[in-house]
PDB file of C-alpha atoms and ligand atoms in Angstrom:
ATOM      1  CA  UNK A  10     -66.304 -10.900 -16.487  1.00 70.00           C
ATOM      2  CA  UNK A  11     -63.743 -12.461 -14.649  1.00 76.00           C
ATOM      3  CA  UNK A  12     -65.309 -15.089 -12.322  1.00 74.00           C
ATOM      4  CA  UNK A  13     -62.903 -15.552  -9.405  1.00 74.00           C
ATOM      5  CA  UNK A  14     -61.393 -18.921  -9.005  1.00 72.00           C
ATOM      6  CA  UNK A  15     -62.692 -20.607  -5.060  1.00 62.00           C
ATOM      7  CA  UNK A  16     -60.222 -18.209  -2.476  1.00 59.00           C
ATOM      8  CA  UNK A  17     -58.847 -20.884   0.005  1.00 53.00           C
ATOM      9  CA  UNK A  18     -58.954 -20.211   3.414  1.00 54.00           C
ATOM     10  CA  UNK A  19     -55.445 -18.975   5.324  1.00 52.00           C
ATOM     11  CA  UNK A  20     -55.878 -21.241   7.847  1.00 54.00           C
ATOM     12  CA  UNK A  21     -56.153 -24.448   5.836  1.00 52.00           C
ATOM     13  CA  UNK A  22     -53.126 -26.632   5.767  1.00 55.00           C
ATOM     14  CA  UNK A  23     -53.776 -26.638   1.856  1.00 65.00           C
ATOM     15  CA  UNK A  24     -53.486 -22.747   1.293  1.00 79.00           C
ATOM     16  CA  UNK A  25     -53.228 -22.503  -2.650  1.00 94.00           C
ATOM     17  CA  UNK A  26     -51.705 -19.461  -4.786  1.00 97.00           C
ATOM     18  CA  UNK A  27     -52.031 -18.829  -7.946  1.00 98.00           C
ATOM     19  CA  UNK A  28     -51.368 -15.595 -10.590  1.00 98.00           C
ATOM     20  CA  UNK A  29     -53.957 -13.657 -12.454  1.00 98.00           C
ATOM     21  CA  UNK A  30     -52.853 -10.940 -15.025  1.00 98.00           C
ATOM     22  CA  UNK A  31     -54.800  -8.086 -16.392  1.00 98.00           C
ATOM     23  CA  UNK A  32     -53.419  -6.443 -19.241  1.00 98.00           C
ATOM     24  CA  UNK A  33     -54.666  -4.323 -22.082  1.00 98.00           C
ATOM     25  CA  UNK A  34     -53.695  -0.977 -23.225  1.00 98.00           C
ATOM     26  CA  UNK A  35     -53.970   2.512 -21.173  1.00 97.00           C
ATOM     27  CA  UNK A  36     -57.481   3.368 -20.857  1.00 97.00           C
ATOM     28  CA  UNK A  37     -58.768  -0.258 -20.840  1.00 98.00           C
ATOM     29  CA  UNK A  38     -59.630  -0.714 -17.177  1.00 97.00           C
ATOM     30  CA  UNK A  39     -56.933  -2.574 -16.098  1.00 97.00           C
ATOM     31  CA  UNK A  40     -56.495  -0.448 -12.656  1.00 96.00           C
ATOM     32  CA  UNK A  41     -60.522  -0.309 -12.028  1.00 96.00           C
ATOM     33  CA  UNK A  42     -60.378  -4.158 -12.397  1.00 97.00           C
ATOM     34  CA  UNK A  43     -57.440  -4.966 -10.062  1.00 97.00           C
ATOM     35  CA  UNK A  44     -59.255  -2.446  -7.636  1.00 96.00           C
ATOM     36  CA  UNK A  45     -62.435  -4.585  -7.933  1.00 96.00           C
ATOM     37  CA  UNK A  46     -60.713  -7.784  -7.527  1.00 97.00           C
ATOM     38  CA  UNK A  47     -58.639  -6.526  -4.198  1.00 96.00           C
ATOM     39  CA  UNK A  48     -61.763  -4.654  -2.404  1.00 95.00           C
ATOM     40  CA  UNK A  49     -63.176  -8.003  -3.039  1.00 96.00           C
ATOM     41  CA  UNK A  50     -60.464  -9.739  -1.329  1.00 96.00           C
ATOM     42  CA  UNK A  51     -60.465  -7.052   1.746  1.00 95.00           C
ATOM     43  CA  UNK A  52     -64.577  -8.061   1.948  1.00 96.00           C
ATOM     44  CA  UNK A  53     -63.294 -11.700   2.543  1.00 97.00           C
ATOM     45  CA  UNK A  54     -61.128 -10.354   5.483  1.00 97.00           C
ATOM     46  CA  UNK A  55     -57.992 -11.515   3.314  1.00 97.00           C
ATOM     47  CA  UNK A  56     -54.712  -9.332   4.104  1.00 96.00           C
ATOM     48  CA  UNK A  57     -53.951  -7.476   0.788  1.00 96.00           C
ATOM     49  CA  UNK A  58     -50.922  -5.830   0.045  1.00 96.00           C
ATOM     50  CA  UNK A  59     -50.558  -3.681  -3.331  1.00 96.00           C
ATOM     51  CA  UNK A  60     -47.201  -2.781  -5.040  1.00 96.00           C
ATOM     52  CA  UNK A  61     -46.341  -0.455  -7.880  1.00 95.00           C
ATOM     53  CA  UNK A  62     -43.144   0.828  -9.057  1.00 95.00           C
ATOM     54  CA  UNK A  63     -41.677   3.463  -7.504  1.00 93.00           C
ATOM     55  CA  UNK A  64     -41.131   4.949 -10.699  1.00 82.00           C
ATOM     56  CA  UNK A  65     -44.643   5.765 -11.536  1.00 64.00           C
ATOM     57  CA  UNK A  66     -45.910   8.646  -9.734  1.00 60.00           C
ATOM     58  CA  UNK A  67     -47.845   9.910 -12.194  1.00 58.00           C
ATOM     59  CA  UNK A  68     -51.081  10.682  -9.731  1.00 53.00           C
ATOM     60  CA  UNK A  69     -49.984   9.674  -6.459  1.00 60.00           C
ATOM     61  CA  UNK A  70     -46.908   8.712  -4.710  1.00 61.00           C
ATOM     62  CA  UNK A  71     -48.450   6.116  -2.415  1.00 66.00           C
ATOM     63  CA  UNK A  72     -51.893   5.451  -3.865  1.00 70.00           C
ATOM     64  CA  UNK A  73     -53.088   3.310  -7.329  1.00 75.00           C
ATOM     65  CA  UNK A  74     -55.541   5.400  -9.250  1.00 76.00           C
ATOM     66  CA  UNK A  75     -57.633   4.890 -12.011  1.00 76.00           C
ATOM     67  CA  UNK A  76     -58.627   6.982 -14.766  1.00 80.00           C
ATOM     68  CA  UNK A  77     -61.883   7.177 -13.485  1.00 71.00           C
ATOM     69  CA  UNK A  78     -60.360   8.261 -10.059  1.00 64.00           C
ATOM     70  CA  UNK A  79     -60.777   5.307  -7.661  1.00 71.00           C
ATOM     71  CA  UNK A  80     -57.900   4.599  -5.440  1.00 70.00           C
ATOM     72  CA  UNK A  81     -56.499   2.194  -3.287  1.00 77.00           C
ATOM     73  CA  UNK A  82     -53.297   2.499  -1.097  1.00 85.00           C
ATOM     74  CA  UNK A  83     -50.116   1.016  -2.601  1.00 92.00           C
ATOM     75  CA  UNK A  84     -46.417   0.728  -1.519  1.00 94.00           C
ATOM     76  CA  UNK A  85     -44.203   1.591  -4.181  1.00 95.00           C
ATOM     77  CA  UNK A  86     -40.813  -0.674  -4.436  1.00 96.00           C
ATOM     78  CA  UNK A  87     -37.620  -0.172  -6.670  1.00 95.00           C
ATOM     79  CA  UNK A  88     -37.185  -4.050  -7.262  1.00 97.00           C
ATOM     80  CA  UNK A  89     -39.619  -7.067  -7.957  1.00 97.00           C
ATOM     81  CA  UNK A  90     -37.768  -8.659  -5.749  1.00 97.00           C
ATOM     82  CA  UNK A  91     -39.044  -6.450  -2.529  1.00 97.00           C
ATOM     83  CA  UNK A  92     -41.984  -8.123  -2.490  1.00 97.00           C
ATOM     84  CA  UNK A  93     -40.672 -11.664  -1.354  1.00 96.00           C
ATOM     85  CA  UNK A  94     -40.266  -9.787   1.868  1.00 93.00           C
ATOM     86  CA  UNK A  95     -43.123  -7.384   2.163  1.00 91.00           C
ATOM     87  CA  UNK A  96     -45.785  -9.679   0.456  1.00 91.00           C
ATOM     88  CA  UNK A  97     -44.559 -13.109   1.965  1.00 89.00           C
ATOM     89  CA  UNK A  98     -46.662 -13.271   4.595  1.00 94.00           C
ATOM     90  CA  UNK A  99     -50.251 -11.822   2.301  1.00 96.00           C
ATOM     91  CA  UNK A 100     -53.246 -13.866   1.093  1.00 97.00           C
ATOM     92  CA  UNK A 101     -53.506 -11.324  -1.658  1.00 97.00           C
ATOM     93  CA  UNK A 102     -50.868  -9.349  -3.512  1.00 98.00           C
ATOM     94  CA  UNK A 103     -52.117  -6.970  -5.738  1.00 98.00           C
ATOM     95  CA  UNK A 104     -49.533  -5.669  -8.515  1.00 98.00           C
ATOM     96  CA  UNK A 105     -50.133  -2.114 -11.239  1.00 97.00           C
ATOM     97  CA  UNK A 106     -48.470  -1.133 -13.990  1.00 97.00           C
ATOM     98  CA  UNK A 107     -46.430  -4.534 -13.855  1.00 98.00           C
ATOM     99  CA  UNK A 108     -44.577  -3.689 -17.441  1.00 97.00           C
ATOM    100  CA  UNK A 109     -42.374  -0.988 -15.657  1.00 96.00           C
ATOM    101  CA  UNK A 110     -40.822  -3.976 -13.423  1.00 97.00           C
ATOM    102  CA  UNK A 111     -37.372  -5.660 -14.183  1.00 97.00           C
ATOM    103  CA  UNK A 112     -37.319  -9.006 -15.596  1.00 97.00           C
ATOM    104  CA  UNK A 113     -37.252 -10.768 -12.460  1.00 98.00           C
ATOM    105  CA  UNK A 114     -41.058  -9.618 -11.654  1.00 98.00           C
ATOM    106  CA  UNK A 115     -41.900 -13.302 -13.081  1.00 98.00           C
ATOM    107  CA  UNK A 116     -39.958 -15.179 -11.375  1.00 98.00           C
ATOM    108  CA  UNK A 117     -40.845 -13.100  -7.958  1.00 98.00           C
ATOM    109  CA  UNK A 118     -44.570 -14.165  -8.800  1.00 98.00           C
ATOM    110  CA  UNK A 119     -43.946 -17.217  -9.473  1.00 98.00           C
ATOM    111  CA  UNK A 120     -41.959 -17.684  -5.717  1.00 98.00           C
ATOM    112  CA  UNK A 121     -44.863 -16.197  -4.393  1.00 98.00           C
ATOM    113  CA  UNK A 122     -47.867 -18.416  -5.644  1.00 98.00           C
ATOM    114  CA  UNK A 123     -45.684 -21.722  -4.981  1.00 97.00           C
ATOM    115  CA  UNK A 124     -45.799 -20.526  -1.052  1.00 96.00           C
ATOM    116  CA  UNK A 125     -49.555 -19.838  -1.071  1.00 97.00           C
ATOM    117  CA  UNK A 126     -50.038 -16.371  -2.343  1.00 97.00           C
ATOM    118  CA  UNK A 127     -52.870 -15.033  -4.764  1.00 98.00           C
ATOM    119  CA  UNK A 128     -50.802 -12.839  -7.209  1.00 98.00           C
ATOM    120  CA  UNK A 129     -53.383 -10.178  -9.488  1.00 98.00           C
ATOM    121  CA  UNK A 130     -51.022  -8.507 -11.802  1.00 98.00           C
ATOM    122  CA  UNK A 131     -52.141  -5.298 -13.609  1.00 98.00           C
ATOM    123  CA  UNK A 132     -49.954  -3.810 -16.942  1.00 98.00           C
ATOM    124  CA  UNK A 133     -49.635  -2.609 -20.368  1.00 98.00           C
ATOM    125  CA  UNK A 134     -49.327  -5.770 -22.775  1.00 98.00           C
ATOM    126  CA  UNK A 135     -48.010  -3.452 -25.262  1.00 97.00           C
ATOM    127  CA  UNK A 136     -45.954  -0.212 -25.492  1.00 96.00           C
ATOM    128  CA  UNK A 137     -46.361   2.584 -27.486  1.00 95.00           C
ATOM    129  CA  UNK A 138     -44.754   1.102 -30.251  1.00 95.00           C
ATOM    130  CA  UNK A 139     -47.117  -2.015 -30.445  1.00 97.00           C
ATOM    131  CA  UNK A 140     -44.173  -3.876 -28.730  1.00 97.00           C
ATOM    132  CA  UNK A 141     -44.833  -6.654 -26.056  1.00 98.00           C
ATOM    133  CA  UNK A 142     -43.785  -4.304 -22.500  1.00 97.00           C
ATOM    134  CA  UNK A 143     -40.831  -5.468 -20.344  1.00 97.00           C
ATOM    135  CA  UNK A 144     -41.649  -8.660 -18.369  1.00 98.00           C
ATOM    136  CA  UNK A 145     -45.125  -8.875 -19.288  1.00 98.00           C
ATOM    137  CA  UNK A 146     -45.095 -11.726 -21.821  1.00 98.00           C
ATOM    138  CA  UNK A 147     -43.225 -13.661 -19.305  1.00 98.00           C
ATOM    139  CA  UNK A 148     -45.690 -13.240 -16.514  1.00 98.00           C
ATOM    140  CA  UNK A 149     -48.406 -13.837 -18.922  1.00 98.00           C
ATOM    141  CA  UNK A 150     -47.198 -17.075 -19.929  1.00 98.00           C
ATOM    142  CA  UNK A 151     -46.622 -18.700 -15.940  1.00 98.00           C
ATOM    143  CA  UNK A 152     -50.218 -16.748 -15.110  1.00 98.00           C
ATOM    144  CA  UNK A 153     -52.964 -19.074 -14.385  1.00 98.00           C
ATOM    145  CA  UNK A 154     -55.692 -16.666 -15.509  1.00 98.00           C
ATOM    146  CA  UNK A 155     -55.429 -13.920 -18.514  1.00 98.00           C
ATOM    147  CA  UNK A 156     -57.944 -11.477 -18.715  1.00 98.00           C
ATOM    148  CA  UNK A 157     -57.884  -8.718 -21.683  1.00 98.00           C
ATOM    149  CA  UNK A 158     -59.569  -5.673 -20.942  1.00 98.00           C
ATOM    150  CA  UNK A 159     -60.122  -3.332 -23.569  1.00 98.00           C
ATOM    151  CA  UNK A 160     -60.299   1.055 -23.959  1.00 98.00           C
ATOM    152  CA  UNK A 161     -62.478   2.093 -26.888  1.00 98.00           C
ATOM    153  CA  UNK A 162     -60.509   3.628 -29.787  1.00 98.00           C
ATOM    154  CA  UNK A 163     -60.921   7.124 -29.708  1.00 97.00           C
ATOM    155  CA  UNK A 164     -60.831   7.272 -33.471  1.00 97.00           C
ATOM    156  CA  UNK A 165     -63.893   4.866 -34.514  1.00 98.00           C
ATOM    157  CA  UNK A 166     -65.306   3.875 -31.274  1.00 98.00           C
ATOM    158  CA  UNK A 167     -63.841  -0.463 -32.117  1.00 98.00           C
ATOM    159  CA  UNK A 168     -62.490  -2.107 -28.929  1.00 98.00           C
ATOM    160  CA  UNK A 169     -58.855  -0.638 -28.516  1.00 98.00           C
ATOM    161  CA  UNK A 170     -56.097  -2.687 -28.245  1.00 98.00           C
ATOM    162  CA  UNK A 171     -53.047  -0.078 -28.868  1.00 98.00           C
ATOM    163  CA  UNK A 172     -52.006   2.900 -27.087  1.00 97.00           C
ATOM    164  CA  UNK A 173     -50.992   5.239 -29.331  1.00 96.00           C
ATOM    165  CA  UNK A 174     -48.764   8.268 -28.493  1.00 93.00           C
ATOM    166  CA  UNK A 175     -49.092  11.681 -30.062  1.00 85.00           C
ATOM    167  CA  UNK A 176     -45.741  12.720 -28.440  1.00 68.00           C
ATOM    168  CA  UNK A 177     -42.533  12.727 -30.329  1.00 60.00           C
ATOM    169  CA  UNK A 178     -39.779  11.382 -27.940  1.00 55.00           C
ATOM    170  CA  UNK A 179     -38.690   7.888 -28.729  1.00 52.00           C
ATOM    171  CA  UNK A 180     -38.053   7.158 -25.280  1.00 56.00           C
ATOM    172  CA  UNK A 181     -40.058   4.026 -24.031  1.00 55.00           C
ATOM    173  CA  UNK A 182     -41.028   5.351 -20.455  1.00 54.00           C
ATOM    174  CA  UNK A 183     -42.978   8.416 -20.374  1.00 54.00           C
ATOM    175  CA  UNK A 184     -45.139   9.323 -17.939  1.00 56.00           C
ATOM    176  CA  UNK A 185     -47.122  11.965 -16.822  1.00 51.00           C
ATOM    177  CA  UNK A 186     -49.563  13.842 -19.615  1.00 50.00           C
ATOM    178  CA  UNK A 187     -52.336  11.399 -20.505  1.00 48.00           C
ATOM    179  CA  UNK A 188     -53.589  13.382 -22.954  1.00 51.00           C
ATOM    180  CA  UNK A 189     -50.538  12.487 -24.906  1.00 86.00           C
ATOM    181  CA  UNK A 190     -51.544   8.961 -25.370  1.00 92.00           C
ATOM    182  CA  UNK A 191     -54.954   7.676 -26.947  1.00 95.00           C
ATOM    183  CA  UNK A 192     -56.439   4.341 -27.024  1.00 97.00           C
ATOM    184  CA  UNK A 193     -56.781   3.024 -30.861  1.00 98.00           C
ATOM    185  CA  UNK A 194     -58.015  -0.373 -32.168  1.00 98.00           C
ATOM    186  CA  UNK A 195     -55.469  -2.001 -34.576  1.00 98.00           C
ATOM    187  CA  UNK A 196     -56.418   0.010 -38.035  1.00 98.00           C
ATOM    188  CA  UNK A 197     -56.404   3.121 -36.334  1.00 98.00           C
ATOM    189  CA  UNK A 198     -52.820   2.586 -34.487  1.00 98.00           C
ATOM    190  CA  UNK A 199     -51.870   1.674 -37.862  1.00 98.00           C
ATOM    191  CA  UNK A 200     -53.259   4.702 -39.495  1.00 97.00           C
ATOM    192  CA  UNK A 201     -51.374   6.769 -37.118  1.00 96.00           C
ATOM    193  CA  UNK A 202     -48.463   5.044 -37.297  1.00 95.00           C
ATOM    194  CA  UNK A 203     -47.958   5.821 -41.222  1.00 93.00           C
ATOM    195  CA  UNK A 204     -48.312   9.174 -40.368  1.00 79.00           C
ATOM    196  CA  UNK A 205     -45.214   8.991 -38.259  1.00 79.00           C
ATOM    197  CA  UNK A 206     -42.687   7.363 -41.056  1.00 63.00           C
TER     198      UNK A 206
HETATM  199  P1  ADP B 329     -55.857   1.677 -17.398  1.00 55.15           P
HETATM  200  O1  ADP B 329     -55.595   1.306 -16.021  1.00 55.15           O
HETATM  201  O2  ADP B 329     -56.397   0.478 -17.930  1.00 55.15           O
HETATM  202  O3  ADP B 329     -55.375   3.033 -17.915  1.00 55.15           O
HETATM  203  P2  ADP B 329     -58.216   2.663 -15.956  1.00 55.15           P
HETATM  204  O4  ADP B 329     -58.682   1.800 -15.248  1.00 55.15           O
HETATM  205  O5  ADP B 329     -57.204   3.587 -14.780  1.00 55.15           O
HETATM  206  O6  ADP B 329     -57.146   2.168 -16.721  1.00 55.15           O
HETATM  207  O7  ADP B 329     -59.263   3.493 -16.238  1.00 55.15           O
HETATM  208  C1  ADP B 329     -60.400   3.230 -17.132  1.00 55.15           C
HETATM  209  C2  ADP B 329     -61.737   4.008 -17.259  1.00 55.15           C
HETATM  210  O8  ADP B 329     -60.497   5.256 -17.982  1.00 55.15           O
HETATM  211  C3  ADP B 329     -62.784   3.765 -17.651  1.00 55.15           C
HETATM  212  O9  ADP B 329     -63.414   3.946 -17.070  1.00 55.15           O
HETATM  213  C4  ADP B 329     -63.022   5.132 -18.457  1.00 55.15           C
HETATM  214  O10 ADP B 329     -64.006   6.236 -17.231  1.00 55.15           O
HETATM  215  C5  ADP B 329     -61.823   5.816 -18.589  1.00 55.15           C
HETATM  216  N1  ADP B 329     -61.560   6.013 -19.813  1.00 55.15           N
HETATM  217  C6  ADP B 329     -60.829   6.993 -20.458  1.00 55.15           C
HETATM  218  N2  ADP B 329     -60.479   7.225 -21.996  1.00 55.15           N
HETATM  219  C7  ADP B 329     -61.005   5.448 -22.185  1.00 55.15           C
HETATM  220  C8  ADP B 329     -61.399   4.948 -23.329  1.00 55.15           C
HETATM  221  N3  ADP B 329     -60.967   5.382 -24.754  1.00 55.15           N
HETATM  222  N4  ADP B 329     -61.498   3.903 -23.689  1.00 55.15           N
HETATM  223  C9  ADP B 329     -62.183   3.267 -22.412  1.00 55.15           C
HETATM  224  N5  ADP B 329     -62.159   3.909 -21.425  1.00 55.15           N
HETATM  225  C10 ADP B 329     -61.649   5.796 -21.231  1.00 55.15           C
HETATM  226 MG1   MG B 330     -53.659   1.638 -14.791  1.00 55.15          MG
HETATM  227 ZN1   ZN B 331     -60.197   2.712 -34.308  1.00 55.15          ZN
END
């Protein structure tokens, strides 16, 4: 389990920020882990704000909800840049579904961290083709801490790192039907992709 770095006192002159990334496939527990860290920050009486891309309205307009049905109130925004204004005065900024943000995400997170904010971003590291997803690679490169969480492969029970899509559409962004995606290990992902060609 990820052990949180010491969290500085915001009233102390040397308040320091940093970036944490939680990545992995669908159902790997990214949102659960994000909520766990944010709840701990709240218990420590820190000012916490959570953002998600406005495009992600699968379960709830405002809440960040895990597949395990834990939820936390969030602010939907259109552009990564919106976080500078809304999150600059926070101790901790949480971001869910970070992969859906624009390419400006890494730069925005760096600015927040540089100004003393602890940034915790959760997102898919790969899309359903197994390719790096949107702004995630750049964000992982500039983060101090990167945690890769794993789902359970629904085919064989190994650790799953891929999100296999059963649907036919080639569009990268397909939201809504959770049962059209399966967590799969490398072997079972490759087996599934073979059947598609
Ligand atoms: P993520 O944000 O990474 O998609 P969530 O935090 O929303 O993941 O959900 C994780 C939860 O999903 C697990 O605690 C478990 O209850 C459930 N779950 C459903 N399918 C799987 C699977 N194949 N492997 C692991 N967890 C699964
Ligand atoms: Mg999630
Ligand atoms: Zn497998």
